[in-house]
Structure formats: C-alpha cells, structure tokens
PDB file of N, CA and C and ligand atoms in Angstrom:
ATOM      1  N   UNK A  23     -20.643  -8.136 -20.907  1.00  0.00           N
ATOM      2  CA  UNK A  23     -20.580  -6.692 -21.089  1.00  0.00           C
ATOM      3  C   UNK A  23     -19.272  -6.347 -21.800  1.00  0.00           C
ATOM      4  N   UNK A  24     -19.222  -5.345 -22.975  1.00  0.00           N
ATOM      5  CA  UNK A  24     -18.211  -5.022 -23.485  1.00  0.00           C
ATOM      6  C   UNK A  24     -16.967  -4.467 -22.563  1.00  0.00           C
ATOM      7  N   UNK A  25     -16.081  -4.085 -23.485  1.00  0.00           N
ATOM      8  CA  UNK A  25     -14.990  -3.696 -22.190  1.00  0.00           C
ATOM      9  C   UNK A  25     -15.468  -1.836 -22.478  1.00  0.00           C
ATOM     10  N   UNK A  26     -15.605  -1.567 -23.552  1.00  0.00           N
ATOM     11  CA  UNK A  26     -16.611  -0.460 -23.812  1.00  0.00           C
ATOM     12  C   UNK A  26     -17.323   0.132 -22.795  1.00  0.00           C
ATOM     13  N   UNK A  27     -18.680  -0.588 -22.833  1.00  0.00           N
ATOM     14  CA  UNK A  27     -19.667  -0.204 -21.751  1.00  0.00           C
ATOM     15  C   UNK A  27     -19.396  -0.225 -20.551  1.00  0.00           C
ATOM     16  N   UNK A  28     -18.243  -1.401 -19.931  1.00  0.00           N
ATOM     17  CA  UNK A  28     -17.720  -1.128 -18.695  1.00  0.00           C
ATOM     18  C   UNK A  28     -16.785   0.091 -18.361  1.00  0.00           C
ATOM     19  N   UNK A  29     -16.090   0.766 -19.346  1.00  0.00           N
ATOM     20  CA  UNK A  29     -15.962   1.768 -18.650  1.00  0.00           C
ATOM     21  C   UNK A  29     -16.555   2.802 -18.835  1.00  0.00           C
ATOM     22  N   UNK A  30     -17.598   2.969 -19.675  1.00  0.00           N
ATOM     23  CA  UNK A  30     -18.570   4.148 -19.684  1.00  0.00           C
ATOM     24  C   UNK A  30     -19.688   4.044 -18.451  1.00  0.00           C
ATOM     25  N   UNK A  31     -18.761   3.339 -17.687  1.00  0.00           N
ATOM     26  CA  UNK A  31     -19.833   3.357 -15.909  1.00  0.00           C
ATOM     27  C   UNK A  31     -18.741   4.532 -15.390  1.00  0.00           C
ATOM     28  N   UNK A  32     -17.589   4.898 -15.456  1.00  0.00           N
ATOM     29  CA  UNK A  32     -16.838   5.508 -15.033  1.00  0.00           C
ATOM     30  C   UNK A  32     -16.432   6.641 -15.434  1.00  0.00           C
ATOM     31  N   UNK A  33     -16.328   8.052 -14.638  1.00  0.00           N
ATOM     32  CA  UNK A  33     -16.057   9.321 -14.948  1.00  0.00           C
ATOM     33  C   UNK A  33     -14.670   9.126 -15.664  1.00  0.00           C
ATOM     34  N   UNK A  34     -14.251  10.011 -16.791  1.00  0.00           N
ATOM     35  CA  UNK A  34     -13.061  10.192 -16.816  1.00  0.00           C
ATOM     36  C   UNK A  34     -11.867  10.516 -15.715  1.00  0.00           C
ATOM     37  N   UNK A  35     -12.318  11.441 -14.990  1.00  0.00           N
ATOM     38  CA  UNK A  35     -11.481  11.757 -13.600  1.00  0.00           C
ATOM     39  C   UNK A  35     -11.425  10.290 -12.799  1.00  0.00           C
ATOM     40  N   UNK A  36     -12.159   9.464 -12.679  1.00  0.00           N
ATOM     41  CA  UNK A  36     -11.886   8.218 -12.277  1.00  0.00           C
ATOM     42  C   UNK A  36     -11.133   7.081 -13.046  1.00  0.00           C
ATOM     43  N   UNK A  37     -11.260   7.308 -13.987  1.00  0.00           N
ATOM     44  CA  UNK A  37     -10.299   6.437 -14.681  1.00  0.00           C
ATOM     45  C   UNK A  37      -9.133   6.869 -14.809  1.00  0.00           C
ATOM     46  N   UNK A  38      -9.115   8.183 -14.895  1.00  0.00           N
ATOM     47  CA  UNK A  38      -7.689   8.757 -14.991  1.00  0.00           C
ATOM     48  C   UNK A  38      -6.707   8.511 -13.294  1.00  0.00           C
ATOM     49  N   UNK A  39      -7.273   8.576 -12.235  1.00  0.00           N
ATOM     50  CA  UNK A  39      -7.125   8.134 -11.099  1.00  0.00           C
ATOM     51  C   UNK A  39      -6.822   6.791 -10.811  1.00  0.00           C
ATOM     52  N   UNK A  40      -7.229   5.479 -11.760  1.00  0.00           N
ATOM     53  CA  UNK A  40      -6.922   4.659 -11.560  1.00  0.00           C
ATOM     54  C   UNK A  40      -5.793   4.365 -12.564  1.00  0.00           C
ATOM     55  N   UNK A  41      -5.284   5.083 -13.818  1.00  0.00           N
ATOM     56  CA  UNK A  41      -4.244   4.541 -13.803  1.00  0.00           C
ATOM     57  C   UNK A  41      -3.275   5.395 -13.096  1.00  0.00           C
ATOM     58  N   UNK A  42      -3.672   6.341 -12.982  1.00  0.00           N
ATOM     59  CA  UNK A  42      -2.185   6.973 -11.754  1.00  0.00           C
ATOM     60  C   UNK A  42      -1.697   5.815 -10.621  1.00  0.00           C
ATOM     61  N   UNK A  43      -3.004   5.403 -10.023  1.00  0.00           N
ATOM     62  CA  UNK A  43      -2.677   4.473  -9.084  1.00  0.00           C
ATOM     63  C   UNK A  43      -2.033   3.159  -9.465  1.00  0.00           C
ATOM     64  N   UNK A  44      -2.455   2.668 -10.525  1.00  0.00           N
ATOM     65  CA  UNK A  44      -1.602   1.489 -11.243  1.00  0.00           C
ATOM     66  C   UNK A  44      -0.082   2.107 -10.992  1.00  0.00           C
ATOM     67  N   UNK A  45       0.225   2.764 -11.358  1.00  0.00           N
ATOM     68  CA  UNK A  45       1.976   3.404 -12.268  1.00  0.00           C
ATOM     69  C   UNK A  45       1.997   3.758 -11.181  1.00  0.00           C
ATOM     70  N   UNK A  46       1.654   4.011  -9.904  1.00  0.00           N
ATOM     71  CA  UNK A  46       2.382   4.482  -8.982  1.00  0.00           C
ATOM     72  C   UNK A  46       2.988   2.918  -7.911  1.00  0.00           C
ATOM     73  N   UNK A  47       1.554   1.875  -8.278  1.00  0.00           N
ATOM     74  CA  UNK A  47       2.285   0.572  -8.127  1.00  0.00           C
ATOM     75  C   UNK A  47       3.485  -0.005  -7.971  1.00  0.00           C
ATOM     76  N   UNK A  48       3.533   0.220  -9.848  1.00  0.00           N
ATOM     77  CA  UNK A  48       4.659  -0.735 -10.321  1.00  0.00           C
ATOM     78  C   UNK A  48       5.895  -0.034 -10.769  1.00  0.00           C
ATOM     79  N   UNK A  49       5.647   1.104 -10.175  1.00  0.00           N
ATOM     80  CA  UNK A  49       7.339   2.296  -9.635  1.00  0.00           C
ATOM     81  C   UNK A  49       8.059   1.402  -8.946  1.00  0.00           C
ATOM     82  N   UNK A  50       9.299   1.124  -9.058  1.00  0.00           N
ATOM     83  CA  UNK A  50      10.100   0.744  -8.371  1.00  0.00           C
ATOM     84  C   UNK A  50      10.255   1.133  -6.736  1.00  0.00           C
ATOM     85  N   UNK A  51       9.937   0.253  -6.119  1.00  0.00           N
ATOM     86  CA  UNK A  51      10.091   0.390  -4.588  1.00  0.00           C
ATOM     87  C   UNK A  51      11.272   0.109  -3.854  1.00  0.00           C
ATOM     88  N   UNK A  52      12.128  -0.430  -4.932  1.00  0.00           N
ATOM     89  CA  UNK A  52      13.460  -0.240  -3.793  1.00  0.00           C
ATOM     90  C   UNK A  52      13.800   0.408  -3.000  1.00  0.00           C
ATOM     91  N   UNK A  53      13.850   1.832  -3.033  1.00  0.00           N
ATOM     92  CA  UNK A  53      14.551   2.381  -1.985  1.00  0.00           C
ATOM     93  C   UNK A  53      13.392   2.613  -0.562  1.00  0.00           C
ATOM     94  N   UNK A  54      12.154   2.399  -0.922  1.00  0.00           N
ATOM     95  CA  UNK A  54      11.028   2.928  -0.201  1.00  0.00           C
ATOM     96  C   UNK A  54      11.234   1.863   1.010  1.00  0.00           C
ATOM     97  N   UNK A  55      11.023   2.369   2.179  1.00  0.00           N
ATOM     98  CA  UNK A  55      10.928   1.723   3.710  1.00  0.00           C
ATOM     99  C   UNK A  55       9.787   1.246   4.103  1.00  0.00           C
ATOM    100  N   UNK A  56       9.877   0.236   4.170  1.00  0.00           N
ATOM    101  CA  UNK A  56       8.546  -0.632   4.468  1.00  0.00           C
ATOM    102  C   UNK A  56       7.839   0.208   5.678  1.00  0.00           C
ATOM    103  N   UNK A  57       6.541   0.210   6.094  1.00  0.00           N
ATOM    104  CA  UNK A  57       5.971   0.179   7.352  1.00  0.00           C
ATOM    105  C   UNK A  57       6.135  -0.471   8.913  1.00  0.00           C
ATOM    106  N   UNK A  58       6.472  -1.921   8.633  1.00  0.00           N
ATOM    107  CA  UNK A  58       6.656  -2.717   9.603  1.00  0.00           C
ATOM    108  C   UNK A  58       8.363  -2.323  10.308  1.00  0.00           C
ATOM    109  N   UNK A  59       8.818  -1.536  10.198  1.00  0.00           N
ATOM    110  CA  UNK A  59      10.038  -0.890  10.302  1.00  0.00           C
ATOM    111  C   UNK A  59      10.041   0.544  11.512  1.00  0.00           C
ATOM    112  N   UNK A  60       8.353   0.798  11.739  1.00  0.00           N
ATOM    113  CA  UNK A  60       7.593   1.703  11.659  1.00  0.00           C
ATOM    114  C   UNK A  60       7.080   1.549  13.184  1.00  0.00           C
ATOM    115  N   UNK A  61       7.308   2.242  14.560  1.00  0.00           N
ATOM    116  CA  UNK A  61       7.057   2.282  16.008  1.00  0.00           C
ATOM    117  C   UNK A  61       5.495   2.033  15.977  1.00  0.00           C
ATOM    118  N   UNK A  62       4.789   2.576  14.995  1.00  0.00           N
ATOM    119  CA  UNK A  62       3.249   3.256  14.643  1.00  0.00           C
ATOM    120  C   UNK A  62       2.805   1.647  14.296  1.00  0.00           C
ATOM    121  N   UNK A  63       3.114   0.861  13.485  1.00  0.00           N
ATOM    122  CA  UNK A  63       2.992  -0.199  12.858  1.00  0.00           C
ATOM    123  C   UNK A  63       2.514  -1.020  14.170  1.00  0.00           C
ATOM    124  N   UNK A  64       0.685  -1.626  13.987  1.00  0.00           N
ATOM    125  CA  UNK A  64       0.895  -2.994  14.945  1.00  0.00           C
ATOM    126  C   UNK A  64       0.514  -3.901  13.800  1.00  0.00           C
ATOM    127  N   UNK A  65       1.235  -4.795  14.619  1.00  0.00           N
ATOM    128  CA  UNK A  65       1.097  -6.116  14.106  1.00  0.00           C
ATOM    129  C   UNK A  65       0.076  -6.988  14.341  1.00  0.00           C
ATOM    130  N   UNK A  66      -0.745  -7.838  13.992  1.00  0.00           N
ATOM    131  CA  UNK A  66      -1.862  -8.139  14.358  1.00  0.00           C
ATOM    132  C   UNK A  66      -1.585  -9.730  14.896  1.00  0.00           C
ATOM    133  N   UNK A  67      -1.144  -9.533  16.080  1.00  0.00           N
ATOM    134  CA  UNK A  67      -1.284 -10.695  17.071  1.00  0.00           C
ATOM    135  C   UNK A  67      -2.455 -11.548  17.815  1.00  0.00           C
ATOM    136  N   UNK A  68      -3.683 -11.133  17.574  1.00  0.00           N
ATOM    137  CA  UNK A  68      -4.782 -11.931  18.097  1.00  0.00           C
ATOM    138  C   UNK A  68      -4.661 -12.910  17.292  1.00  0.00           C
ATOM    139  N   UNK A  69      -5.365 -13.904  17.355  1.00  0.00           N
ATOM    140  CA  UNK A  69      -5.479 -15.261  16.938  1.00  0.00           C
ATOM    141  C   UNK A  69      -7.203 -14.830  15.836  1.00  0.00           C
ATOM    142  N   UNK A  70      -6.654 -15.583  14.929  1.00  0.00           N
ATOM    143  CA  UNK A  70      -7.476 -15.455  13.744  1.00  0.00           C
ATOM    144  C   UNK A  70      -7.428 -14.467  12.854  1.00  0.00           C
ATOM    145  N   UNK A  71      -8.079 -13.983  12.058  1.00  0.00           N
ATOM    146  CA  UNK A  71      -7.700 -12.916  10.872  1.00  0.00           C
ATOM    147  C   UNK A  71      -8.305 -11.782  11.151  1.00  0.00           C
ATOM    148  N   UNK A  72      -7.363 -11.188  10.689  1.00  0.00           N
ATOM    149  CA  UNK A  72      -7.698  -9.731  11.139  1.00  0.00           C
ATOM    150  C   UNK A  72      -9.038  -8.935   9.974  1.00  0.00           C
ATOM    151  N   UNK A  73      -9.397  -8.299  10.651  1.00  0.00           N
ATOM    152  CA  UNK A  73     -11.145  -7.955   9.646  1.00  0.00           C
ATOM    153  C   UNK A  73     -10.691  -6.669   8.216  1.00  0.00           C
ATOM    154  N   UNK A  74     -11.068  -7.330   7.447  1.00  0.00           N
ATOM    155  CA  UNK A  74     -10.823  -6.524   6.409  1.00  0.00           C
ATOM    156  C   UNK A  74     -10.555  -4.994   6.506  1.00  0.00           C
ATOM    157  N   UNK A  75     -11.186  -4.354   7.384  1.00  0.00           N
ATOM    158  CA  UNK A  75     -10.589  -3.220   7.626  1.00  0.00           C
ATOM    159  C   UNK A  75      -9.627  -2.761   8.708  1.00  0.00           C
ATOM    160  N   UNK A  76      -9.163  -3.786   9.214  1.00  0.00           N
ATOM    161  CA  UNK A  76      -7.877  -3.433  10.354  1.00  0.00           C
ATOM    162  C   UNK A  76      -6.799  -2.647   9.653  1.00  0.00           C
ATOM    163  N   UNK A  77      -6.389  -1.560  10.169  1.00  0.00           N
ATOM    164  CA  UNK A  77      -5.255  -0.659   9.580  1.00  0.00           C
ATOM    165  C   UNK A  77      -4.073  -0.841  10.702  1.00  0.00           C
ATOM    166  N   UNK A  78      -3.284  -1.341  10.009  1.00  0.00           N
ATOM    167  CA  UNK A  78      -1.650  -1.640  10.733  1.00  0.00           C
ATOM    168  C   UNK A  78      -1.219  -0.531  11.444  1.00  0.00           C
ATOM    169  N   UNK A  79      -1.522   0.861  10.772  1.00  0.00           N
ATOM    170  CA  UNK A  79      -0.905   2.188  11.416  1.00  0.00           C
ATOM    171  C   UNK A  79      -1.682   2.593  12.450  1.00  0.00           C
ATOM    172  N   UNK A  80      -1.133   2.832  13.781  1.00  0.00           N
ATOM    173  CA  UNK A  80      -1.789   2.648  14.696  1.00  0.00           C
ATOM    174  C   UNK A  80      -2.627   4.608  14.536  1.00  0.00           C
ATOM    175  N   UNK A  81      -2.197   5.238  13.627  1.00  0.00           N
ATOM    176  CA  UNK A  81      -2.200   6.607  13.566  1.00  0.00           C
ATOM    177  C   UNK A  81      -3.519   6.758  12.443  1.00  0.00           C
ATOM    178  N   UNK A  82      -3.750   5.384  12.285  1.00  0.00           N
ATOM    179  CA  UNK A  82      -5.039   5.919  10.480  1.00  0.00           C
ATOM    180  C   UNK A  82      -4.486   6.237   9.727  1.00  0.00           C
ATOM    181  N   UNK A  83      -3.149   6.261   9.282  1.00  0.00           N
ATOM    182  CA  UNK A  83      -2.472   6.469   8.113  1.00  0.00           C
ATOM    183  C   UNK A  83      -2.884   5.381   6.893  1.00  0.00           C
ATOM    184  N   UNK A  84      -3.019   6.162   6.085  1.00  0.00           N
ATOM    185  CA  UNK A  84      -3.394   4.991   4.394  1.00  0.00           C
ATOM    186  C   UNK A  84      -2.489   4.324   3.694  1.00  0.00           C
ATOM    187  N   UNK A  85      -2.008   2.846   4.067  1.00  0.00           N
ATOM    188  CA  UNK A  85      -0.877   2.569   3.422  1.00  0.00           C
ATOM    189  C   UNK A  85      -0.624   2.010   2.238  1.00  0.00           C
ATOM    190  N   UNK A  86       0.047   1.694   1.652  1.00  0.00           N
ATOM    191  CA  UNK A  86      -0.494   0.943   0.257  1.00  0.00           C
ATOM    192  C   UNK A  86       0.566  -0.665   0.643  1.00  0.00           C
ATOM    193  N   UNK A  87       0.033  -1.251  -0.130  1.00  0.00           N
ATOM    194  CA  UNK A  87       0.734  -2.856  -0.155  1.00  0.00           C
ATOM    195  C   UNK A  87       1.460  -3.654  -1.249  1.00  0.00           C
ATOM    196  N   UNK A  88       2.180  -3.909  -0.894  1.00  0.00           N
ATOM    197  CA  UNK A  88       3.085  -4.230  -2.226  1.00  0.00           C
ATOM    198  C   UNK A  88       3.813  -5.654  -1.855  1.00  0.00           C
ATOM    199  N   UNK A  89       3.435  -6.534  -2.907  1.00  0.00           N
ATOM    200  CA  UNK A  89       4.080  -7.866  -2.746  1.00  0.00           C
ATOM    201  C   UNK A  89       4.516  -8.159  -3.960  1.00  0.00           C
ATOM    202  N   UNK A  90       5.829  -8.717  -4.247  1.00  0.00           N
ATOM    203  CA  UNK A  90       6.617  -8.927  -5.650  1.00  0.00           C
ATOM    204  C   UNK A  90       5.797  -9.814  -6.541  1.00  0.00           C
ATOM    205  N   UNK A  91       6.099  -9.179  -8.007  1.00  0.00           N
ATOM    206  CA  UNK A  91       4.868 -10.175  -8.830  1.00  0.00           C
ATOM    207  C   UNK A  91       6.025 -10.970 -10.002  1.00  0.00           C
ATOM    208  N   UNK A  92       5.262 -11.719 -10.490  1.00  0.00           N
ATOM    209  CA  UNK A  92       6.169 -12.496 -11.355  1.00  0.00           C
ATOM    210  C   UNK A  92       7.160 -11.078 -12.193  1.00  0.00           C
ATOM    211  N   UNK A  93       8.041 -11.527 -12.614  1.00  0.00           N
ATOM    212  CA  UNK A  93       9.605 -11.150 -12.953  1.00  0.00           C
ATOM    213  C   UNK A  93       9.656  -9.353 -12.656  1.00  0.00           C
ATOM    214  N   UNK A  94       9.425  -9.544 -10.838  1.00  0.00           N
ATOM    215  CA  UNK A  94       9.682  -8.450 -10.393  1.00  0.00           C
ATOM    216  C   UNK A  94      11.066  -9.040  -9.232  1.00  0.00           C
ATOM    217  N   UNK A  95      11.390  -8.363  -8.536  1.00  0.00           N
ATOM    218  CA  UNK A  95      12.939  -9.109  -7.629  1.00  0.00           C
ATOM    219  C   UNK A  95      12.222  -9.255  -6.206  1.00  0.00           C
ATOM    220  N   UNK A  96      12.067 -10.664  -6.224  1.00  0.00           N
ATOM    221  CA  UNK A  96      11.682 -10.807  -4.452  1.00  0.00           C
ATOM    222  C   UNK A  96      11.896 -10.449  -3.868  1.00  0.00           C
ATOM    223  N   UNK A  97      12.960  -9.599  -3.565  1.00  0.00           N
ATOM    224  CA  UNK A  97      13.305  -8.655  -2.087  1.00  0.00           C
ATOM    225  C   UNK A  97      12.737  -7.105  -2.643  1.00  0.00           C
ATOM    226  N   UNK A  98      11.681  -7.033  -3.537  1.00  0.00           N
ATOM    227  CA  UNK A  98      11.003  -6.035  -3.332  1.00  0.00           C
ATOM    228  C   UNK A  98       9.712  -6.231  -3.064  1.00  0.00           C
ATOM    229  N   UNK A  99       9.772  -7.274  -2.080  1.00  0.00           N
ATOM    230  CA  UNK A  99       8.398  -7.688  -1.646  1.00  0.00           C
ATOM    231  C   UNK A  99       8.210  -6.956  -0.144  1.00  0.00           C
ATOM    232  N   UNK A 100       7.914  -5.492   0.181  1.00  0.00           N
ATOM    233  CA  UNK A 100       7.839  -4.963   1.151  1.00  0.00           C
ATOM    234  C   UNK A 100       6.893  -4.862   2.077  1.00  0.00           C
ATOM    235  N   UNK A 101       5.465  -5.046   1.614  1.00  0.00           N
ATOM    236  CA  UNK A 101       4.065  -5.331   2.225  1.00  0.00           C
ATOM    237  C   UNK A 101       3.776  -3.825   1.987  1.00  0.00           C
ATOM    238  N   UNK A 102       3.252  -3.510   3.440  1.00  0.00           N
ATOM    239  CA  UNK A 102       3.138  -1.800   3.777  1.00  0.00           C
ATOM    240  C   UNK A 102       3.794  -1.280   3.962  1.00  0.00           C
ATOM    241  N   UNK A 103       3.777   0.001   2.590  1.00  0.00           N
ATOM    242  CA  UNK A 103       4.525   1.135   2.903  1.00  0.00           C
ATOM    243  C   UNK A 103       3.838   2.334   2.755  1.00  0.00           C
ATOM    244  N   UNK A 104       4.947   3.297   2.937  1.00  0.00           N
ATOM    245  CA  UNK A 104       3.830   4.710   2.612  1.00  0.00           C
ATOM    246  C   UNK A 104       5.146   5.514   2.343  1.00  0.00           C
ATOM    247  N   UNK A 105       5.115   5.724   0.990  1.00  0.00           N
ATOM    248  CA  UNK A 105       6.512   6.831   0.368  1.00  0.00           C
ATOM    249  C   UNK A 105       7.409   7.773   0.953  1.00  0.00           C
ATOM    250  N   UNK A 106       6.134   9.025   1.612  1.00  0.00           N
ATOM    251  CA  UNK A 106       6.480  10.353   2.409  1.00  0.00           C
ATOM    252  C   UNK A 106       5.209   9.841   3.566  1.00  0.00           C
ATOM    253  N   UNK A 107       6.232   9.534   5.133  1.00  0.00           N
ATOM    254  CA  UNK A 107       5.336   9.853   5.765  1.00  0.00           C
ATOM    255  C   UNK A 107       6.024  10.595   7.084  1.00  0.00           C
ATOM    256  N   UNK A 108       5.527  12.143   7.489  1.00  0.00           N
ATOM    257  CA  UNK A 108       5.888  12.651   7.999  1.00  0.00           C
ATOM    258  C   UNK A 108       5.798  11.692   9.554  1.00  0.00           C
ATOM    259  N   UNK A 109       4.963  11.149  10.012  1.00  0.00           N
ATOM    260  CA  UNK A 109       4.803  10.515  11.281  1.00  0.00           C
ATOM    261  C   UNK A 109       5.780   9.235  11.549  1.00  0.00           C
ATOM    262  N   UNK A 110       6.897   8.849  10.397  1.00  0.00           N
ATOM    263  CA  UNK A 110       7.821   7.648  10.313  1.00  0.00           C
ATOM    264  C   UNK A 110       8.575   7.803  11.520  1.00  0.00           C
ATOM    265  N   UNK A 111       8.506   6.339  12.459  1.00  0.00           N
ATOM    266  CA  UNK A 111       9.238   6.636  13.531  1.00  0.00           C
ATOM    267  C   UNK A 111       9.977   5.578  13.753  1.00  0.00           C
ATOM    268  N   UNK A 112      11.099   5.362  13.388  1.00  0.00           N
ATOM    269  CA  UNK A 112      12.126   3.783  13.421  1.00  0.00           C
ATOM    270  C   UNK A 112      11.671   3.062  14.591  1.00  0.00           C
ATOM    271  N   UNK A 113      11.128   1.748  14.622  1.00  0.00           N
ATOM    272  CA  UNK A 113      11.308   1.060  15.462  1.00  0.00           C
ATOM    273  C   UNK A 113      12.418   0.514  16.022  1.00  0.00           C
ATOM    274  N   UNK A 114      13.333   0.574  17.686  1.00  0.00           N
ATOM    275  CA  UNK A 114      14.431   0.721  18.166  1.00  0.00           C
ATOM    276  C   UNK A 114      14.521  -1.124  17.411  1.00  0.00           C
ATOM    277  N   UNK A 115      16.310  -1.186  16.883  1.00  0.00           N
ATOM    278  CA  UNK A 115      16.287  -2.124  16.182  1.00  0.00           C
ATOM    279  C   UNK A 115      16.332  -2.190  15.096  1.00  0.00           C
ATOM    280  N   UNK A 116      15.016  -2.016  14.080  1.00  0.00           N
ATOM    281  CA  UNK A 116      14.709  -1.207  12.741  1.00  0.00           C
ATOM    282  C   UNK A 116      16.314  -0.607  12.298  1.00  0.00           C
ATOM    283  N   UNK A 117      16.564  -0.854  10.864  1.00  0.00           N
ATOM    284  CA  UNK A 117      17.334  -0.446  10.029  1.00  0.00           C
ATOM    285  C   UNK A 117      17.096   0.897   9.852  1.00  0.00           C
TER     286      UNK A 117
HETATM  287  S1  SF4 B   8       5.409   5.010   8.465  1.00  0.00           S
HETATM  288 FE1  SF4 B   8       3.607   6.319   8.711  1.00  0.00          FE
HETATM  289  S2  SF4 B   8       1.946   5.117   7.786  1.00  0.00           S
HETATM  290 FE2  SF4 B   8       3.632   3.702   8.181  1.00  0.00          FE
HETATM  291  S3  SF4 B   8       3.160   2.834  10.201  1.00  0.00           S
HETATM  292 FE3  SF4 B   8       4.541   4.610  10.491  1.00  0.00          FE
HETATM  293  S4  SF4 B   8       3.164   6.323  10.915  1.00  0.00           S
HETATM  294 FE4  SF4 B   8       1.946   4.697   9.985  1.00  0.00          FE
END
C-alpha cells in the first residue's frame, strides 16, 4: 500500500493529532518529574507481567512514557510522566 493511500484512511484532524503527539514526545523532558516519584504511582509487584492495560496511577490518570532514544542523553530516560498533574503527590523520600 502506498504511503498515499495509507493516510487517506485518516481524517485530517487525526493526523494532525498525531503529529502534535509526536513533538510533544521529543520536547525535551528534562525538567519534567517522572511519575514513579509519585505517592499515586504503584508499582507492579506481582510476579509476572503486568496486562497491557495496567495503569501505574493508582487515580486513572493518562501517563505518557518516555525512554531515551539513540543520541538523546540517558538520564532523560524517565518512564512515566505526566507534565501538569494537579493530583502530584511526592512520595516521602522522593526528590
Ligand atoms: S503524578 Fe499524577 S499521573 Fe503521575 S502517578 Fe501521580 S497522580 Fe498519577
């Protein structure tokens, strides 16, 4: 299939949505606070893998995931975060 016809499966408003979401990606996350930092945050301690839809925030919050990609700086490898979240609650310890 062309690259054409593949996106004439898709509304403009959807494509335009997905590159917002790209570029909001590969924004620099330095200063952004990981999740796991986060009282709300569980960690998934049962034994075996957790099911594709397990959400870390114990609140249903939507987080996004971010792991460093080639000639990005490994310590901006944060996992889950979430930019603005009014419910952020330092875990005692937590930076
Ligand atoms: S920062 Fe917000 S989204 Fe992240 S774990 Fe805490 S409550 Fe949930």
């Amino acid at each position: 299939m062309s690259a054409r016809k593949m996106l004439a499966q898709f509304t403009t408003d959807q494509l335009l949505e997905e590159i917002v979401r790209r570029r909001e990606d590969r924004k620099d996350i330095g200063d952004v606070q990981p999740c796991d930092e986060c009282r709300h945050f569980k960690f998934w301690i049962t034994s075996g893998e957790a099911p594709k839809d397990y959400n870390p925030c114990e609140l249903g919050n939507r987080m996004r995931f971010h792991m460093a990609g080639d000639g990005e700086d490994p310590h901006s490898s944060i996992g889950y975060y979430r930019r603005v979240c009014v419910s952020r609650s330092p875990r005692e310890g937590a930076t």
